[in-house]
Short mmCIF file of C-alpha atoms in Angstrom, two decimals:
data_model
loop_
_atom_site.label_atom_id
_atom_site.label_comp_id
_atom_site.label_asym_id
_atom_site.label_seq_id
_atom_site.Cartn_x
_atom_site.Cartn_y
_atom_site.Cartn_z
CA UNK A 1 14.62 16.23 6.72
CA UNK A 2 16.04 13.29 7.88
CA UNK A 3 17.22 10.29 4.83
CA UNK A 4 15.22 7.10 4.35
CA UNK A 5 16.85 3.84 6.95
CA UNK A 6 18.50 0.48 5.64
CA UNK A 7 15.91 -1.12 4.53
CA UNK A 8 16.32 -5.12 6.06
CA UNK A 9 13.56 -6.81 3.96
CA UNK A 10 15.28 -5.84 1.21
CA UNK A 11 13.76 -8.44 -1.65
CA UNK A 12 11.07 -9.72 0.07
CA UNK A 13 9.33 -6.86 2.81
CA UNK A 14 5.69 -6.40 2.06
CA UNK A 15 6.10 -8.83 -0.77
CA UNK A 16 6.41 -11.85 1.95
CA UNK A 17 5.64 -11.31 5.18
CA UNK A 18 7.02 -14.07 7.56
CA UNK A 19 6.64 -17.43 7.78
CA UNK A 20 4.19 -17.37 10.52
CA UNK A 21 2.00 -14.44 9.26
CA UNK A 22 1.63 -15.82 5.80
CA UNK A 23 1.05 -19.43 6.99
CA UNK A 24 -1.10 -17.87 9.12
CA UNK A 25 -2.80 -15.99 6.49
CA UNK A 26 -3.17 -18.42 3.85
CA UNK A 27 -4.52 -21.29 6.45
CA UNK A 28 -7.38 -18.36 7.89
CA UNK A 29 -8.00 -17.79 3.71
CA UNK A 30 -8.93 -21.88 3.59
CA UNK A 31 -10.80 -21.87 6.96
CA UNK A 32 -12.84 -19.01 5.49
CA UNK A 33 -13.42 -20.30 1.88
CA UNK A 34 -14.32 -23.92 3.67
CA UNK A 35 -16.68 -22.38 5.83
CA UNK A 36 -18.13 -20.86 2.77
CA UNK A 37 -18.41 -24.18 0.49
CA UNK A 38 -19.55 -26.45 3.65
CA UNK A 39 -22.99 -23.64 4.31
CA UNK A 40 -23.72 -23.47 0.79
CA UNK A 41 -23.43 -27.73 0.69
CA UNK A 42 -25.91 -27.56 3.60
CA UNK A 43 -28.65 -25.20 2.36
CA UNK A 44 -27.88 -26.41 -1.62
CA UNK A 45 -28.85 -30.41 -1.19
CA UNK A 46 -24.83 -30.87 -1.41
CA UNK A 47 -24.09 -28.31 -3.99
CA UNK A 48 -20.84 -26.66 -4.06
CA UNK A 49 -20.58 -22.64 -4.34
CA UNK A 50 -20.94 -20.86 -7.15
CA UNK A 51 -17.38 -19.02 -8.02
CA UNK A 52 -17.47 -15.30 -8.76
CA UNK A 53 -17.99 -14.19 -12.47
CA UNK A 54 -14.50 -13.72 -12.74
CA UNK A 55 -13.05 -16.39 -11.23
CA UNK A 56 -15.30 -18.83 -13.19
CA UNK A 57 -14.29 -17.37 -16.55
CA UNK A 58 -10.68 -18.03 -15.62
CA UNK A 59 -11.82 -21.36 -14.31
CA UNK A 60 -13.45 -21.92 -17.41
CA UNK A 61 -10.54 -20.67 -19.89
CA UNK A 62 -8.42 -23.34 -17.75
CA UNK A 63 -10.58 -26.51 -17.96
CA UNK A 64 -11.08 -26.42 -21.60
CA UNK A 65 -7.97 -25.92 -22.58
CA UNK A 66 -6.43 -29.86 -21.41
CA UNK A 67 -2.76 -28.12 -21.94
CA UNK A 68 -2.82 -25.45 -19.35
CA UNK A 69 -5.30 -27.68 -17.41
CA UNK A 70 -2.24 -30.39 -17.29
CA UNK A 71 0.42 -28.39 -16.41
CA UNK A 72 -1.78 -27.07 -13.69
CA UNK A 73 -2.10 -30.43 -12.18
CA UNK A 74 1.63 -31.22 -12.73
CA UNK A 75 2.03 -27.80 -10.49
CA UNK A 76 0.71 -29.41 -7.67
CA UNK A 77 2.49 -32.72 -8.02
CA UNK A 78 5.43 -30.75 -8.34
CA UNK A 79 5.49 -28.09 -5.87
CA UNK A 80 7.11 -27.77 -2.45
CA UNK A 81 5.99 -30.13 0.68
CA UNK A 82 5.31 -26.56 2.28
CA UNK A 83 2.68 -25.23 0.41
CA UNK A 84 -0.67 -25.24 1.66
CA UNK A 85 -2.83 -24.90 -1.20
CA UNK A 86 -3.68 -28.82 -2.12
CA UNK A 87 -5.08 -28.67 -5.76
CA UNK A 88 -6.86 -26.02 -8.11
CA UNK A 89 -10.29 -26.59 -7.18
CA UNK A 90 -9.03 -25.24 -3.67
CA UNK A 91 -7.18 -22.61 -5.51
CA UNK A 92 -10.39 -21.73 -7.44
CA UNK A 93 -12.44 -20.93 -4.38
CA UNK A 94 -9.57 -19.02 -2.43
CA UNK A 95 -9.31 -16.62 -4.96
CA UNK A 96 -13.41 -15.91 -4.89
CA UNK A 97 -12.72 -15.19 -1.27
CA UNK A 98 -9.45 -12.79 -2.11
CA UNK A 99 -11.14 -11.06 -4.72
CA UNK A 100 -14.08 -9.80 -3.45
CA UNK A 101 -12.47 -7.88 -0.40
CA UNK A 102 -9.41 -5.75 -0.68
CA UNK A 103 -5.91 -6.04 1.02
CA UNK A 104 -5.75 -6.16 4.30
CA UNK A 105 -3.55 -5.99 7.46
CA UNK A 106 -3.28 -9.36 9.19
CA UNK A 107 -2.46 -10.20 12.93
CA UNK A 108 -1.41 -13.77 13.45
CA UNK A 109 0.26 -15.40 16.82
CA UNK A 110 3.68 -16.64 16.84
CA UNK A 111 3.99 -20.25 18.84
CA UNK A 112 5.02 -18.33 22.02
CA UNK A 113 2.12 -16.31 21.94
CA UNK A 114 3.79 -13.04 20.37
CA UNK A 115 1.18 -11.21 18.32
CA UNK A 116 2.73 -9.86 15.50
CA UNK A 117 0.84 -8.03 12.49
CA UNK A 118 2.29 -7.50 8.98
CA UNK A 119 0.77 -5.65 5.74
CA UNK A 120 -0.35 -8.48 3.26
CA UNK A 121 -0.57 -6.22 0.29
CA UNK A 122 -0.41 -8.90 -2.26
CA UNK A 123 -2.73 -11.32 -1.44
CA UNK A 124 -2.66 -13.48 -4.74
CA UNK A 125 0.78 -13.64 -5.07
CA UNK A 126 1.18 -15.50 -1.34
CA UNK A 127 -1.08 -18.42 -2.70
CA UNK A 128 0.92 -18.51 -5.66
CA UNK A 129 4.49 -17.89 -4.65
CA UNK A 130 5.44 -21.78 -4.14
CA UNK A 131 3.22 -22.92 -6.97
CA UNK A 132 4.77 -20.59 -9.14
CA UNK A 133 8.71 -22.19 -8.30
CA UNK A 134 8.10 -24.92 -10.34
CA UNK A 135 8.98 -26.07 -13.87
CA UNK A 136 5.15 -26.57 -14.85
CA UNK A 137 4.39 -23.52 -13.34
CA UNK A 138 7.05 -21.87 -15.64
CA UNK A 139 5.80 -23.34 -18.48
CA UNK A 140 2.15 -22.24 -17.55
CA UNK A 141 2.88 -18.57 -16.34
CA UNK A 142 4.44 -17.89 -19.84
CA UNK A 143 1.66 -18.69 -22.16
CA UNK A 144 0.04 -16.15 -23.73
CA UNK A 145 -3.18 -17.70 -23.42
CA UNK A 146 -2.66 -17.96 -19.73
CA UNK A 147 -2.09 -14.06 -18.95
CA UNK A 148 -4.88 -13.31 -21.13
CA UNK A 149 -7.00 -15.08 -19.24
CA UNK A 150 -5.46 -14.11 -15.71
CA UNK A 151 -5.48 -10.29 -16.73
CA UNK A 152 -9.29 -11.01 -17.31
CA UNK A 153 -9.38 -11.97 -13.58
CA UNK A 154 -7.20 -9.20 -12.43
CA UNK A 155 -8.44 -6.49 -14.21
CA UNK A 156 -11.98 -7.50 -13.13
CA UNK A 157 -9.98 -7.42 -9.23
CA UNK A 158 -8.48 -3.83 -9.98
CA UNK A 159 -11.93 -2.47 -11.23
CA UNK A 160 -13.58 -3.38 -8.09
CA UNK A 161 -11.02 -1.88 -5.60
CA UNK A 162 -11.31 1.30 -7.56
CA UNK A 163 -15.57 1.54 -7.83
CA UNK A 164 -16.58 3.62 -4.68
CA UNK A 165 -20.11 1.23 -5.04
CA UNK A 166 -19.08 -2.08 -5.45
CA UNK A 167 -21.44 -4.70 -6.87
CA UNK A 168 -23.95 -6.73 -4.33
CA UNK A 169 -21.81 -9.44 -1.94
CA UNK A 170 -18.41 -7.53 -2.17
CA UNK A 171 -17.22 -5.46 0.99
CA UNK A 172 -16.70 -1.95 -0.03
CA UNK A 173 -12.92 -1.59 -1.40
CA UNK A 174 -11.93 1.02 1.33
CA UNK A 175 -13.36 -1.64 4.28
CA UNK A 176 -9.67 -2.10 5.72
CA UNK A 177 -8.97 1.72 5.33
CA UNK A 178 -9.59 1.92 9.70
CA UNK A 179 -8.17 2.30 12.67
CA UNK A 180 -8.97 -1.47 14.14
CA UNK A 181 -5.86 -3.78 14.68
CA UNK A 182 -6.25 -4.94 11.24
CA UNK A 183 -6.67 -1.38 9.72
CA UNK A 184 -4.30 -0.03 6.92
CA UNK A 185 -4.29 2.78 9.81
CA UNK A 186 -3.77 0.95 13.46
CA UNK A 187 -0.70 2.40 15.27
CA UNK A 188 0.96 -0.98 13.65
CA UNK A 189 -0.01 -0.65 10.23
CA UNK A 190 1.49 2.82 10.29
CA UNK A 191 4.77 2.31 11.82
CA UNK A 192 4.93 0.62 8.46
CA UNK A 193 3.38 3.12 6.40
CA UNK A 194 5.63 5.50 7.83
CA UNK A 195 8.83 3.23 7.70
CA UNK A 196 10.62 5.36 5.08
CA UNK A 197 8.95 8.83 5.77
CA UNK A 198 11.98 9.94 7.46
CA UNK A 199 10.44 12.69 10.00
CA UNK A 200 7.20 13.22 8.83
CA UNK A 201 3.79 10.85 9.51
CA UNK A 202 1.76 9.82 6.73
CA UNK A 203 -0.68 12.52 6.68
CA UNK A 204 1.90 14.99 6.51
CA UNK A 205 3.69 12.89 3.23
CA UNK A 206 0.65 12.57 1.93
CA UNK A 207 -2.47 14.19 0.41
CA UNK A 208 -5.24 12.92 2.32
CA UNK A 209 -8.86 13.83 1.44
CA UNK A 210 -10.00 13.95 5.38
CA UNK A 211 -6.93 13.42 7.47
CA UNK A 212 -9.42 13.37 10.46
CA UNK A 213 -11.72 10.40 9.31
CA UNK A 214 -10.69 7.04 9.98
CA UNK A 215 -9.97 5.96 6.47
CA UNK A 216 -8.49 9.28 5.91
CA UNK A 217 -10.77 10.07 3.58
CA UNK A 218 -10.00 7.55 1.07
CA UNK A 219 -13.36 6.45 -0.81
CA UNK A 220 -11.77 3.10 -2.12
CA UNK A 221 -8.39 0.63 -1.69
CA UNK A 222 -7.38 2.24 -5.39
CA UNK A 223 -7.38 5.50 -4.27
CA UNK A 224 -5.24 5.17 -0.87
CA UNK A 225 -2.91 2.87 -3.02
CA UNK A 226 -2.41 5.60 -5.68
CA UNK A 227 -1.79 8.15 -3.06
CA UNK A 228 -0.36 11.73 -4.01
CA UNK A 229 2.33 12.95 -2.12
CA UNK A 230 1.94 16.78 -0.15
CA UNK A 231 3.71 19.29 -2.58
CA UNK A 232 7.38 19.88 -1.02
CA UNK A 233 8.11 16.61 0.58
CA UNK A 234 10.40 14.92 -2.18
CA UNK A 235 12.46 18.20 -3.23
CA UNK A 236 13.77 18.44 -6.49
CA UNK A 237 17.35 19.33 -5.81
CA UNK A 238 19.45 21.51 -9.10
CA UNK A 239 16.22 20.40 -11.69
CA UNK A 240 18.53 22.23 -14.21
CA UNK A 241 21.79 20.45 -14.15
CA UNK A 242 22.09 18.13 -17.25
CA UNK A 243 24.52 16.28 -15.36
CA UNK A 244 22.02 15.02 -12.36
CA UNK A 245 19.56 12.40 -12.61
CA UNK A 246 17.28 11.78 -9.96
CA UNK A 247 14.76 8.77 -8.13
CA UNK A 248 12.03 7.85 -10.58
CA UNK A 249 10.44 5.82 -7.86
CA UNK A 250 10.00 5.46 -4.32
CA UNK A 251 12.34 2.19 -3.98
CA UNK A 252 14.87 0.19 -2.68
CA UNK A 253 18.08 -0.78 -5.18
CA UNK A 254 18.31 -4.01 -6.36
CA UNK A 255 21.12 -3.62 -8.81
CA UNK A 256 23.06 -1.21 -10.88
CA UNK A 257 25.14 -3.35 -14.36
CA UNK A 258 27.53 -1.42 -16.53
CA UNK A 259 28.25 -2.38 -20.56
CA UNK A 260 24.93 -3.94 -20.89
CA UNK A 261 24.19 -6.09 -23.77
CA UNK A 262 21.98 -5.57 -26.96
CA UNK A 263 21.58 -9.22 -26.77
CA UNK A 264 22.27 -11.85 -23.74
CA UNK A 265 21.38 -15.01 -22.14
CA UNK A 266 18.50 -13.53 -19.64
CA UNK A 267 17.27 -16.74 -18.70
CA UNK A 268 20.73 -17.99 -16.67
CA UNK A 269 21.08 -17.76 -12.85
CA UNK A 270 22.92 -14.43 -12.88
CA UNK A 271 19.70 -13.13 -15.27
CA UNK A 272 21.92 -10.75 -17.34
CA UNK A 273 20.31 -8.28 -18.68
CA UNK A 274 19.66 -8.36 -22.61
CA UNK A 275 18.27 -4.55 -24.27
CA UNK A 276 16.58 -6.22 -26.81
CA UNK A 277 14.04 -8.27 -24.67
CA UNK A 278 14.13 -5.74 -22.25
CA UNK A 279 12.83 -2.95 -24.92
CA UNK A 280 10.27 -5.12 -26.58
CA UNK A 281 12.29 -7.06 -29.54
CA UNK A 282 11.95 -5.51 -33.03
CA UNK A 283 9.42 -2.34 -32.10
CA UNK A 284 12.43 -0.99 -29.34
CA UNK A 285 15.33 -2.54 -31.30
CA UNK A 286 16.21 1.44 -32.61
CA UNK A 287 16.36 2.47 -28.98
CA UNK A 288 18.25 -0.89 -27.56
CA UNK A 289 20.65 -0.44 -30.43
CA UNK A 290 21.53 3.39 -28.96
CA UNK A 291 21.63 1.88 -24.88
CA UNK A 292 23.81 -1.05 -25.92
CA UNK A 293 26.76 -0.92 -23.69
CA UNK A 294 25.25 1.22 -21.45
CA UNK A 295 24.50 1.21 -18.05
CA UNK A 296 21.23 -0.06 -15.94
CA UNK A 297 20.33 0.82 -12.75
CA UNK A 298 16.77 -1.17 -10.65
CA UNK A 299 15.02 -0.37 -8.06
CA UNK A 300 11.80 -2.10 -6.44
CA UNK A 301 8.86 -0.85 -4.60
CA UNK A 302 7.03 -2.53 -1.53
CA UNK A 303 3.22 -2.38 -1.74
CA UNK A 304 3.81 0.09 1.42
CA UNK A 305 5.43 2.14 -1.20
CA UNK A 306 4.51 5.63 -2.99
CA UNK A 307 3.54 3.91 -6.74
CA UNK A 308 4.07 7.04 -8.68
CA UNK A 309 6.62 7.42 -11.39
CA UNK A 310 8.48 10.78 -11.88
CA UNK A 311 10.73 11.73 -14.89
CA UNK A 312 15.03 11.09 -13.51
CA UNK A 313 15.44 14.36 -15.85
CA UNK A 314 14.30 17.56 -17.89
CA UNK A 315 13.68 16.16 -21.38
CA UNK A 316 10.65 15.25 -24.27
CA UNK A 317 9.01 11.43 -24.56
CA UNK A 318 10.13 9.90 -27.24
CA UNK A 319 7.46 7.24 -27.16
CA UNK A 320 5.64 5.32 -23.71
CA UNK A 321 3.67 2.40 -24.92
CA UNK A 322 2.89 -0.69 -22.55
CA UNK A 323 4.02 -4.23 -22.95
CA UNK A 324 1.78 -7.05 -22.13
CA UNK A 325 3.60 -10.56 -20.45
CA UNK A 326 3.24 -12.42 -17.23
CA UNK A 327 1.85 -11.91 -13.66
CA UNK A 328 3.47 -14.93 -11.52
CA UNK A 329 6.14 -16.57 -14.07
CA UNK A 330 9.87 -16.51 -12.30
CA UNK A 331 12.98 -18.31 -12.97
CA UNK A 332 12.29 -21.63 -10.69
CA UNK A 333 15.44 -21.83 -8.81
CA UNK A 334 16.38 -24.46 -5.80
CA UNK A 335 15.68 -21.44 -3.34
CA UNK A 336 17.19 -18.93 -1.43
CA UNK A 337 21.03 -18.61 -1.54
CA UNK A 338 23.43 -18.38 1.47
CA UNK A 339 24.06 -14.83 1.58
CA UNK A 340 19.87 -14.22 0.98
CA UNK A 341 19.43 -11.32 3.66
CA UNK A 342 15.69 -12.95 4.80
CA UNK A 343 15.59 -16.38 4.49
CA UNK A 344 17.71 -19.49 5.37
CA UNK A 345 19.36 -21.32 2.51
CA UNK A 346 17.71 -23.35 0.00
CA UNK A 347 13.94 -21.90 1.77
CA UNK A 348 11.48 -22.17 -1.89
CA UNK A 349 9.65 -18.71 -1.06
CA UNK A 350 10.10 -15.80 -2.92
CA UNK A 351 11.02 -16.80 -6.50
CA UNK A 352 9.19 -13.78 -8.17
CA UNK A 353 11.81 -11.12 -6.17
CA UNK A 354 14.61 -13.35 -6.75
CA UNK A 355 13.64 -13.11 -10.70
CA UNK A 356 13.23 -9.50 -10.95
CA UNK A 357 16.00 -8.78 -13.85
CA UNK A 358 14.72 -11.34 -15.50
CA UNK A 359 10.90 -9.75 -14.99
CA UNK A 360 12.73 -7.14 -17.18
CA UNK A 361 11.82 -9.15 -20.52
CA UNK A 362 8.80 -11.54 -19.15
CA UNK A 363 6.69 -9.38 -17.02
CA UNK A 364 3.96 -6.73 -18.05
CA UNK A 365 5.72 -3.72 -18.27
CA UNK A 366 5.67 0.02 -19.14
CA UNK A 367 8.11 1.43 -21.37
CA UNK A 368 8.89 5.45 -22.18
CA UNK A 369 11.91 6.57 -23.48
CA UNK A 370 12.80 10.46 -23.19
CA UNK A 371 15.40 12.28 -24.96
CA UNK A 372 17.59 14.89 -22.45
CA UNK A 373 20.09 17.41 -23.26
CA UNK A 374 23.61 16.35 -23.35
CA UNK A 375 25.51 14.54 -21.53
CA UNK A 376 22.95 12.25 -20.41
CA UNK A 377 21.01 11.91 -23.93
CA UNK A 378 18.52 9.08 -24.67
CA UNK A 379 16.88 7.45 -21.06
CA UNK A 380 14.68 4.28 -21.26
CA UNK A 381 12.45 4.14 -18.11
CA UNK A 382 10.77 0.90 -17.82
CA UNK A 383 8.09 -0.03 -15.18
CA UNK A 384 7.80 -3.45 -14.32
CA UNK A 385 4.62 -4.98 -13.21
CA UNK A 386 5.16 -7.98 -10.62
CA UNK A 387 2.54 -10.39 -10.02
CA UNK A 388 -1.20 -9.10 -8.98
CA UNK A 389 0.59 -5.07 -9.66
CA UNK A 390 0.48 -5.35 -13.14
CA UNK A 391 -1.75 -2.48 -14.39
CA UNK A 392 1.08 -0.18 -15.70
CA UNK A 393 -0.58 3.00 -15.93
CA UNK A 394 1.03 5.69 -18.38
CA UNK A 395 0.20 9.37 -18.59
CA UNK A 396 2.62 10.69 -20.38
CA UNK A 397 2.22 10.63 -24.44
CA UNK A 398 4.74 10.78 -27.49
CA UNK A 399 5.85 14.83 -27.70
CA UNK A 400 5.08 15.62 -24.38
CA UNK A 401 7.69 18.17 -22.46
CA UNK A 402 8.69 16.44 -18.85
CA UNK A 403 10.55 18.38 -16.17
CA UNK A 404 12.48 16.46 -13.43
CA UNK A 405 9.96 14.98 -10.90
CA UNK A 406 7.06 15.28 -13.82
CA UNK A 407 4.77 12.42 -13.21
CA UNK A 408 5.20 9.54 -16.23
CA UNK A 409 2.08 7.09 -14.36
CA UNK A 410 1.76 4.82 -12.01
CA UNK A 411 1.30 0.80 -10.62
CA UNK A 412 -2.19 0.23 -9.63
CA UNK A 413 -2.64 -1.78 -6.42
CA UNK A 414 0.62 -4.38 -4.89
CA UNK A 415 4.58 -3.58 -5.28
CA UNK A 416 6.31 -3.69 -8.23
CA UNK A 417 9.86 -2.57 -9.69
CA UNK A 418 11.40 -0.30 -12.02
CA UNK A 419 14.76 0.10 -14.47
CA UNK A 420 16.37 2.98 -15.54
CA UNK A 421 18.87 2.40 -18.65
CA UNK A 422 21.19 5.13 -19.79
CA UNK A 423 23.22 4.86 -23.18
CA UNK A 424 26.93 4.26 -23.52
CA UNK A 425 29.87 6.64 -23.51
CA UNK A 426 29.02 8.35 -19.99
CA UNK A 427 29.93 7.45 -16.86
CA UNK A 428 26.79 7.08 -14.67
CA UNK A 429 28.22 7.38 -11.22
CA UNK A 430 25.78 6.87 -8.47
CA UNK A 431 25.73 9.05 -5.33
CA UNK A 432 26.89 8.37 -1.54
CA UNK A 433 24.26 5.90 -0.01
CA UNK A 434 22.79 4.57 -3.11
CA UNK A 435 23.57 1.30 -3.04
CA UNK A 436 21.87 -2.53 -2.46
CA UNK A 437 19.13 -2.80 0.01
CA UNK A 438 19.02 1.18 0.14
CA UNK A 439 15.65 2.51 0.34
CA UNK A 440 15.86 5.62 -2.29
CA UNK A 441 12.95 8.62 -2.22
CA UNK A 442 11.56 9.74 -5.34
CA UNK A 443 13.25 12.95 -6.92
CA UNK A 444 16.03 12.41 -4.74
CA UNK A 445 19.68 12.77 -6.31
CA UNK A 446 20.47 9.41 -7.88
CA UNK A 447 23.40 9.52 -9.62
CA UNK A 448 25.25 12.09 -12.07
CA UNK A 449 27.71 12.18 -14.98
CA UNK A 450 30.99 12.22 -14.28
CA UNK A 451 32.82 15.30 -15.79
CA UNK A 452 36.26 14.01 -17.47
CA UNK A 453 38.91 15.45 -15.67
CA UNK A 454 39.69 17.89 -18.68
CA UNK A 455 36.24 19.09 -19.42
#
């Protein structure tokens, strides 16, 4: 079997697809919801649309509170000349038309007239991603108040894309599960799909109820997004070495930090990372105060991604207990740097995947710590919810036995990233082609211990 490509898009494919297609997207999202307001106006005496149950609740939780409400308007003042969203009402009604239809696969026409079609598997996050890189914005996106009300929203989102019978006026959640030229299955779509699959096409990765049907047999957008992989595919290679670890996730490296502080300043431009934060403050501090000076190692996962967690080694959970925090908060920075591998210098997009160490002590997250024999000890596995793909799913428990490659949970719909932390006093050396922008398969061979040269 043939190893996973380079991955280009490193930080931002599937998160952000090109300028063009999410222009494109966003400005057929407003010419949509428009269309919407202006027939209900005309039938309704002048009367704007009703907003879905759940977006109204957040609109509500948002207009009565004249904080939030304040820094949302300063948002807008503040934001970037290139964002196409003009105010919240507009905001308001293009998330009634997101949320009531799941992701889909948009075509858009370049100004030469090239067709080009990209996966927009976070649909939310492209109306937010310039609002968000803004200093009201990161004052907003941090307040608890906020994400409880957002998680209200999203939650009511992620319940509808998993209900095979959704409610009256929403598509049905597998609707974009085809074969059509925006189909999660057209030829394009699943050059995609398969990007990473090495050899093998997606039914033959992947369980598939009816590999024949046209949705592959998928009864909602949950269900193809949670996706179980064909027994055999990802190989556990040596399961009984104490000296391997292997791929949690299906991912791409982001970074890898040795000597890793109990305690540092996660909020500067280089977003160090700090154990305490990272671990949950005072309820992880016994586990942070074992890792300090250890080593990290992060990884994130396109929405095109497998979203399963396995276990990097043989061992027992300690404790797995979920974290609640933001959905779109990110460092605001002045944009992309001069070395970014996507977009030109200084471009505002794509603040979230430029934050993701710091998402390490902000966002939503999943933590489970598992004890393994010697020499690699005490492992803190931490799955980090980004943006709409915040439903950190655990189904491991506290005494459980885990093999390498045991399933620990899973994101629930959108991409997301993940952080492996290993305690100090071993050498965590990572193997041959594991490095930045390398796309990494689940239960592969990660890294190992190295063996001092007198053992």
């Amino acid at each position: 079997m043939s190893s996973p490509p380079k991955a280009r898009l490193i930080r931002y494919g599937g998160w952000l697809p090109s300028r063009t297609v999410h222009e494109s997207f966003v400005k057929e999202l407003i010419r949509i919801t428009n269309g919407v307001r202006q027939d209900h106006k005309a039938s309704h005496s002048g009367e704007d649309a009703p907003h879905i149950p759940s977006v109204q609740e957040f609109a509500d939780a948002m207009n009565r509170d004249p904080v939030m409400k304040g820094l949302f308007d300063n948002i807008f003042l503040q934001v970037s000349p290139l964002n196409q969203v003009p105010d919240f009402d507009t905001l308001l009604f293009l998330l009634d038309t997101i949320v009531v239809q799941p992701p889909s696969y948009f075509i858009a026409t370049y100004p030469d007239g090239t067709v080009i079609g990209e996966p927009v598997g976070v649909p939310i996050y492209l109306i937010f991603d310039l609002l968000s890189n803004t200093s009201a914005a990161y004052d907003l996106f941090r307040l608890d108040k906020f994400n409880a009300a957002l998680k209200k929203l999203l939650d009511a989102w992620g319940a509808y894309l998993a209900d095979p019978s959704p409610p009256p006026g929403y598509s049905p959640s597998n609707c974009t599960l085809n074969e059509s030229a925006e189909g999660w299955f057209s030829s394009t779509a699943l050059k995609n799909l398969q990007k990473y699959l090495g050899n093998l096409s997606f039914e033959q990765t992947y369980v598939c109820p009816d590999p024949n049907a046209k949705n592959r047999g998928f009864a909602t957008w949950d269900a193809f997004f949670t996706r179980v992989m064909q027994p055999g595919v990802r190989p556990v290679r040596d399961p009984d070495n104490p000296y391997l670890i292997h791929s949690a996730c299906e991912s791409t490296v982001y970074r890898f930090r040795e000597n890793v502080k109990l305690h540092d300043q996660f909020w500067l431009k280089a977003q160090p990372y700090s154990l305490y934060d990272m671990l949950d403050g005072e309820k992880g501090l016994g586990y942070a105060e074992q890792l300090a000076g250890g080593t990290v190692y992060q990884a994130f996962l396109s929405p095109l991604d497998y979203h399963r967690w396995h276990s990097p080694v043989k061992g027992t959970i300690l404790d797995a207990y979920v974290v609640p925090g933001t959905y779109y908060a990110v460092l605001p920075d002045d944009g992309a740097g001069p070395n970014d591998p996507d977009l030109k210098e200084g471009d505002p997009h794509g603040a979230l995947i430029r934050s993701q160490g710091w998402l390490n002590v902000a966002a939503t997250r999943a933590l489970i710590f598992i004890q393994t024999e010697e020499p690699v000890g005490l492992v803190a596995f931490i799955g980090v919810g980004m943006a709409e793909v915040s439903t950190c799913d655990i189904t491991v428990q506290k005494g459980d036995q885990v093999d390498v490659g045991s399933q620990l949970g899973m994101f629930h719909f959108g991409g997301s990233s993940h952080t492996l932390i290993f305690r100090p006093g071993i050498k965590i050396v990572l193997e041959d082609g594991v490095e930045v922008d390398q796309h990494v398969w689940v239960n592969s061979l990660l890294a190992h211990v190295e063996v001092p040269p007198n053992a």
